[in-house]
XYZ file of C-alpha atoms in Angstrom:
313
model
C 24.518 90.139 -64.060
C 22.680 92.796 -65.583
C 23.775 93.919 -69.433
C 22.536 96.982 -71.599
C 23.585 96.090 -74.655
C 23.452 98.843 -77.530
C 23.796 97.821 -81.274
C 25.279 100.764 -82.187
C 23.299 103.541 -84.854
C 20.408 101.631 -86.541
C 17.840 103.708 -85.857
C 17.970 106.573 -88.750
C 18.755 109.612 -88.449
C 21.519 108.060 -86.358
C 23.394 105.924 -89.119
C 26.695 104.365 -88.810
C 30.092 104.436 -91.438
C 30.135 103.331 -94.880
C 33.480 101.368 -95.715
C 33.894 98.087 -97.314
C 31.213 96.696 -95.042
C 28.378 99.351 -93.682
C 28.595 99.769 -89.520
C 24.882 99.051 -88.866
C 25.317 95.942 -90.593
C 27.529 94.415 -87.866
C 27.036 96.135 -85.105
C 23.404 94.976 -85.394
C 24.576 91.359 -86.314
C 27.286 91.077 -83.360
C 24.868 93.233 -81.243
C 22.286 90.632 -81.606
C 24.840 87.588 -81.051
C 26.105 89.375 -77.871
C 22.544 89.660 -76.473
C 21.889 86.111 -77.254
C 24.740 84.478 -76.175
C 24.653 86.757 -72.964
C 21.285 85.485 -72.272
C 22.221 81.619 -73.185
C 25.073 82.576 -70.195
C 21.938 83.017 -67.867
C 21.893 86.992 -67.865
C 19.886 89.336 -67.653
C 19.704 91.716 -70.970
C 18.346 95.191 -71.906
C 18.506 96.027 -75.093
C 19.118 99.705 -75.751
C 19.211 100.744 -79.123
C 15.912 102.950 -80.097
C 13.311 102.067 -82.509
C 12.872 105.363 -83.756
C 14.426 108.791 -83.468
C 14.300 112.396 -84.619
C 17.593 113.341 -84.253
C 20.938 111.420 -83.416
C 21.083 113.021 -80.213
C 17.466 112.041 -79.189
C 18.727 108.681 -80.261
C 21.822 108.670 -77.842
C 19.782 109.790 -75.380
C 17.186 107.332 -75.209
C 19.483 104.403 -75.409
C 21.589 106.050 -71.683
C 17.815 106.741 -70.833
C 17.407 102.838 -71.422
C 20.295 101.704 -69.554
C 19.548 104.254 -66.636
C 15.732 103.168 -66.549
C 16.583 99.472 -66.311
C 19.663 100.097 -63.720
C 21.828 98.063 -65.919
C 25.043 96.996 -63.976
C 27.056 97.068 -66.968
C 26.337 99.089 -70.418
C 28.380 98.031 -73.463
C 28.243 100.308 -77.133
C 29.001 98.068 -80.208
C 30.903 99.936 -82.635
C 32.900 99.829 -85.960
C 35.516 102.243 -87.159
C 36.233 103.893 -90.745
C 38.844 106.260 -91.213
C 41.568 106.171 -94.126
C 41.176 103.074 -95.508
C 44.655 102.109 -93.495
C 44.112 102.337 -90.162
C 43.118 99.051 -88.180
C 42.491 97.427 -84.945
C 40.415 97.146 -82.164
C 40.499 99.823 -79.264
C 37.595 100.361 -76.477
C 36.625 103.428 -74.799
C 35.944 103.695 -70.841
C 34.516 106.503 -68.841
C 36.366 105.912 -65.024
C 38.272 103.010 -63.406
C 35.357 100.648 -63.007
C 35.303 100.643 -66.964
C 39.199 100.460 -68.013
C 38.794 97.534 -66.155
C 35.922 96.138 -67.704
C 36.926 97.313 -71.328
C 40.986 95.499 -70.561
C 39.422 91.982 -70.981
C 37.423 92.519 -74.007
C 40.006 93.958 -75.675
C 42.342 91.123 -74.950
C 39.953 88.910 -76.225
C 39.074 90.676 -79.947
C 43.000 90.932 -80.626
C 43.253 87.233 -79.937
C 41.482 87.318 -83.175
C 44.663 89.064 -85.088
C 43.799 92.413 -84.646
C 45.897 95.040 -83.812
C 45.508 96.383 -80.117
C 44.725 100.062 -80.143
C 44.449 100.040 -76.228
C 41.905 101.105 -74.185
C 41.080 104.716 -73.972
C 39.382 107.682 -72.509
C 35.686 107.917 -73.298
C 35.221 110.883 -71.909
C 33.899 112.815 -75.609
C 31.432 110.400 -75.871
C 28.043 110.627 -75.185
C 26.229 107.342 -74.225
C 29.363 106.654 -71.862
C 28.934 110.377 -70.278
C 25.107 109.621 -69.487
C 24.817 106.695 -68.407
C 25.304 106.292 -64.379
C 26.895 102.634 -64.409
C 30.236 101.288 -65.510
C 30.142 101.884 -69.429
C 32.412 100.687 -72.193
C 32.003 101.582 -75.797
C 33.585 98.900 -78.261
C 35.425 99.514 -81.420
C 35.380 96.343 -82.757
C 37.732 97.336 -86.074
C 37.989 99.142 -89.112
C 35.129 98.446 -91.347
C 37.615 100.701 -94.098
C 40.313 98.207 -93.484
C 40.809 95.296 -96.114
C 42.761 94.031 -93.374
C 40.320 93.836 -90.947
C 37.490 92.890 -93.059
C 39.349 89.698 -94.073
C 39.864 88.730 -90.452
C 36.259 89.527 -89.145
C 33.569 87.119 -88.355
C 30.528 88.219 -86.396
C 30.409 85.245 -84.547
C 33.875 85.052 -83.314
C 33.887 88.835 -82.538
C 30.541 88.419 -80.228
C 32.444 85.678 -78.514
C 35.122 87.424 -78.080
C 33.204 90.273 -76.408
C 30.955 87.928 -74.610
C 34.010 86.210 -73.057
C 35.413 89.075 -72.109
C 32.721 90.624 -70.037
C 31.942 87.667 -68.579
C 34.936 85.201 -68.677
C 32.958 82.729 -70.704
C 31.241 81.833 -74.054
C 28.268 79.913 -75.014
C 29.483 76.718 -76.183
C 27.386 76.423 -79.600
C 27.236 79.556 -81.902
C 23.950 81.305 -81.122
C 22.049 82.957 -84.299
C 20.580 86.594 -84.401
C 18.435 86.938 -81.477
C 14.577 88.282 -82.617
C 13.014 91.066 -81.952
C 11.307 90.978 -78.544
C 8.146 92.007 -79.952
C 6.192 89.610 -81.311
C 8.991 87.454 -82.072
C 9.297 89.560 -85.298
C 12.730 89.840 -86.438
C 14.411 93.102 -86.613
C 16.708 92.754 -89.744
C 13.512 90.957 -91.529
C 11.602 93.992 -90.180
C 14.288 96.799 -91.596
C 14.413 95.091 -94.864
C 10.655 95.035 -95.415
C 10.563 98.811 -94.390
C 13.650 99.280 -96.931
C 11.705 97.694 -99.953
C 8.739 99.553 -99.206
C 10.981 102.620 -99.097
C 12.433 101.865 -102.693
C 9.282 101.296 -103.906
C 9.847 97.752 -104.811
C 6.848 95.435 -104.795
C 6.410 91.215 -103.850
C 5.481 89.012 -107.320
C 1.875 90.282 -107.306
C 2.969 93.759 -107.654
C 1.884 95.155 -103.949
C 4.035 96.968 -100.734
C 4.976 93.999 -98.269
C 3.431 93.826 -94.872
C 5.503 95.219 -92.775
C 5.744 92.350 -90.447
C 9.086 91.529 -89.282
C 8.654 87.592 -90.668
C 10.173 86.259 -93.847
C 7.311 84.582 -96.226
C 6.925 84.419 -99.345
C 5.905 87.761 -100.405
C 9.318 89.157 -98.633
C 11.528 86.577 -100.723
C 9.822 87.671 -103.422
C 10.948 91.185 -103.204
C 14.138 90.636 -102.524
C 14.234 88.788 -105.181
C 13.313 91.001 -107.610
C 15.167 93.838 -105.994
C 18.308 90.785 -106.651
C 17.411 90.805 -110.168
C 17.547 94.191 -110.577
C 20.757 94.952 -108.969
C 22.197 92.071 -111.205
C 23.054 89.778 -108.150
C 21.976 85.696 -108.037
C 18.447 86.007 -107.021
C 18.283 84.335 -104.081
C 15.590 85.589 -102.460
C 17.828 85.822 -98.938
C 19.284 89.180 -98.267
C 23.192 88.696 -98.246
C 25.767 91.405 -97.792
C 25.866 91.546 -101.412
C 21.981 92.938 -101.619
C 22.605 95.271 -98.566
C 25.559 96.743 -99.732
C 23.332 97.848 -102.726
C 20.566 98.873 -100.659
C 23.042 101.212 -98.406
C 24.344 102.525 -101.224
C 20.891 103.613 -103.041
C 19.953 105.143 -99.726
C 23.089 107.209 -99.462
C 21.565 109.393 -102.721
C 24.506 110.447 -103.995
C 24.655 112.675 -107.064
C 24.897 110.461 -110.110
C 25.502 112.424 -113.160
C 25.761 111.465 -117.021
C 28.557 109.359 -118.495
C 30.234 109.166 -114.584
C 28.253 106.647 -113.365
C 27.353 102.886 -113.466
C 26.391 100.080 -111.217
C 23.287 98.697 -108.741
C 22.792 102.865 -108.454
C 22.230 102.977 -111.943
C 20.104 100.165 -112.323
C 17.531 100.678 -109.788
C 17.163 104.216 -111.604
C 16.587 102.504 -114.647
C 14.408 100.357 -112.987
C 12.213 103.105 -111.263
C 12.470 105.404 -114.594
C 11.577 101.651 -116.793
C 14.448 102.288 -119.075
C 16.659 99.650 -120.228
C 18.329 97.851 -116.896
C 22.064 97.427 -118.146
C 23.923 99.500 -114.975
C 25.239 101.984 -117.487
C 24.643 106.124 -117.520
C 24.689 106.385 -121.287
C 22.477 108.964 -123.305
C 19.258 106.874 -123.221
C 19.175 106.941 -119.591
C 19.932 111.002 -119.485
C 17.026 111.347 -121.659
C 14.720 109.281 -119.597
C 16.277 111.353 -116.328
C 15.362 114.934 -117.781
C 12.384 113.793 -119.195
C 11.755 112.306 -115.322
C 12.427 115.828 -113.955
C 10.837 117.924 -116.326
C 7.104 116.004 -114.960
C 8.342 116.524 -111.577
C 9.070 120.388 -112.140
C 12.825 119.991 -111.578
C 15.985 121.178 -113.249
C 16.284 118.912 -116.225
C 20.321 118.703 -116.178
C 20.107 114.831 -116.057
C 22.261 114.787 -112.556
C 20.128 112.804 -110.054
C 20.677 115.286 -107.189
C 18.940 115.734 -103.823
C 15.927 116.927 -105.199
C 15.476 114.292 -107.761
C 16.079 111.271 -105.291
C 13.587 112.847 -102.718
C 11.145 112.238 -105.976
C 12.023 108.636 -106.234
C 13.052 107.972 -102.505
C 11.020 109.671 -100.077
C-alpha cells in the first residue's frame, strides 16, 4: 500500500493552534511516528507536508499536488483541534464513501485511547481532502485546548492507533521520529536550528549555528543558553517546556508595561541586556523606549508589531 502522509501546518505561513500544547508540535511528532511505523509495516510512504511556502494556500496545495504526483492510494491529514478550552475528542473528516470507510477504523482505534468519539464527518470544506484525487481522510486527533485530552495523549500511542487503523496492524516496538529524507538531517533538529538563528541566539562561542539538521555540540549549546534564559533546567535537549517558550516568543504578542512577565519577558531582557528576572517593571520600560527611540519607533514602551519585527525578523 501506498500512504501520503501529511504532518499537518509546519511549514510557516501555514501554522497550526496554540492551546496547552502547540499543533505543529504533534502533528509533526505523530506525523513522523506514522510514517515510520508505516514503513516498518513494509509500505510505501510519501511524505507531503511542504518545506516552504508563501502562503497557506500554496502550502495546501503543494501537499494534494504531492499526493496527486506520487498517485498515493491513500492520503491521511494529521491534525489537532483547539476551540473553547472544553470541547474534546477525536473526530475524522472524509470526502466520499471510499473515505468514511477508511476514516471508521481509525477513529475506533484513537477512542480506544479514552477519547470521546466525535464521529466521522463530512470533509467536504476542506481543502487537501477536495484536491486530492484518491481516498482522503483528514484526522483530528483531539483537543490540544483540552486539559482533558492533553492528560490522556501520548504521541506514540496515538500513531499506533492511527497506524492500526489504516492498516489493521502496528509495529510491534515503538518506532522514534523518522529523519528527514534528505541527508538524513533531522527535521525538528533542522526547525530548531533555524528558530535560534531566528531569535538571534548564538552556540557558546558566540556565532549563528549551522543550519544543519544534526544535533552537536554547538546546537546543545544554544539551546542551552536559550534554557537559561527562559529560566528552564538547562538541558541542552529541546523539551516541550523550551518549545512552548519558543512558540510563544514567535507569536509577538503586544507586551506592555506592568502587564507582563514570563520566558516573553526574559528573552526581551535578554536581547535589550537588561536585568533577566521575567518581570515588566520600570527598568525594563526604560530600556524598551530607549530600544525604540534608536530604532525610530514610538517610544510608548509596548513591544508591538513594529518593535518585534526589530528584534525578530
Amino acid at each position: 500500500m501506498k500512504f501520503g502522509i501529511d504532518s499537518g501546518h509546519n511549514c510557516p505561513p501555514d501554522t497550526g493552534a496554540n492551546g496547552i500544547r502547540f499543533e505543529d508540535n504533534l502533528t509533526l511528532d505523530v506525523g513522523n511516528r506514522v510514517i515510520a511505523k508505516l514503513r516498518a509495516l513494509g509500505n510505501e510512504v510519501v511524505v507531503c507536508r511542504p518545506s516552504s511556502a508563501r502562503t497557506v494556500t500554496e502550502s495546501l496545495s503543494k501537499r494534494c499536488s504531492t499526493a496527486n504526483g506520487s498517485k498515493v492510494d491513500i492520503y491521511v491529514s494529521i491534525h489537532f483541534n483547539c476551540f473553547n478550552g472544553q470541547a474534546n475528542g477525536t473526530e475524522v473528516y472524509a470526502n466520499s464513501d471510499t473515505g468514511r470507510k477508511i476514516a471508521k477504523p481509525v477513529l475506533d482505534e484513537i477512542i480506544k485511547l479514552g477519547f470521546f468519539n466525535r464521529g466521522v464527518k463530512s470533509g467536504s470544506h476542506l481543502y487537501v481532502l477536495k484536491n486530492t484525487d484518491m481516498p482522503a481522510i483528514l484526522v483530528e486527533g483531539c483537543f490540544i485546548d483540552s486539559q482533558k485530552d492533553m492528560n490522556l495523549f501520548n504521541p506514540e500511542a496515538m500513531a499506533n492507533a492511527i497506524v492500526k487503523g489504516l492498516t489493521g496492524k502496528v509495529s510491534s516496538v515503538p518506532v522514534n521520529p523518522v529523519q528527514d529524507e534528505e541527508n538524513n538531517a533531522d527535521e525538528t533538529i533542522l526547525r530548531l536550528q533555524k528558530t535560534l538563528n531566528q531569535l538571534k541566539i548564538t552556540d557558546k562561542n558566540g556565532k549563528a549555528l549551522v543550519e544543519d539538521g544534526f544535533t552537536g555540540a554547538n546546537t546543545k549549546s544554544a539551546v542551552e543558553k536559550f534554557q537559561t534564559i527562559i529560566a528552564v533546567q538547562p538541558t541542552g535537549i529541546a523539551d516541550d517546556a523550551t518549545w512552548n517558550a519558543i512558540n510563544l516568543i514567535l507569536a509577538k504578542r503586544i507586551i506592555r508595561p506592568n502587564h507582563a512577565g514570563g520566558a516573553v519577558v526574559r528573552y526581551l531582557q535578554y536581547r535589550l541586556g537588561v536585568e533577566n528576572d521575567g518581570v515588566y517593571g520600570p527598568q525594563t520600560e526604560v530600556i524598551v523606549k530607549n530600544f525604540q527611540k534608536q530604532n525610530g519607533l514610538d517610544a510608548d514602551g509596548i513591544v508591538g508589531p513594529a518593535s518585534w519585527q526589530k528584534l525578530i525578523a
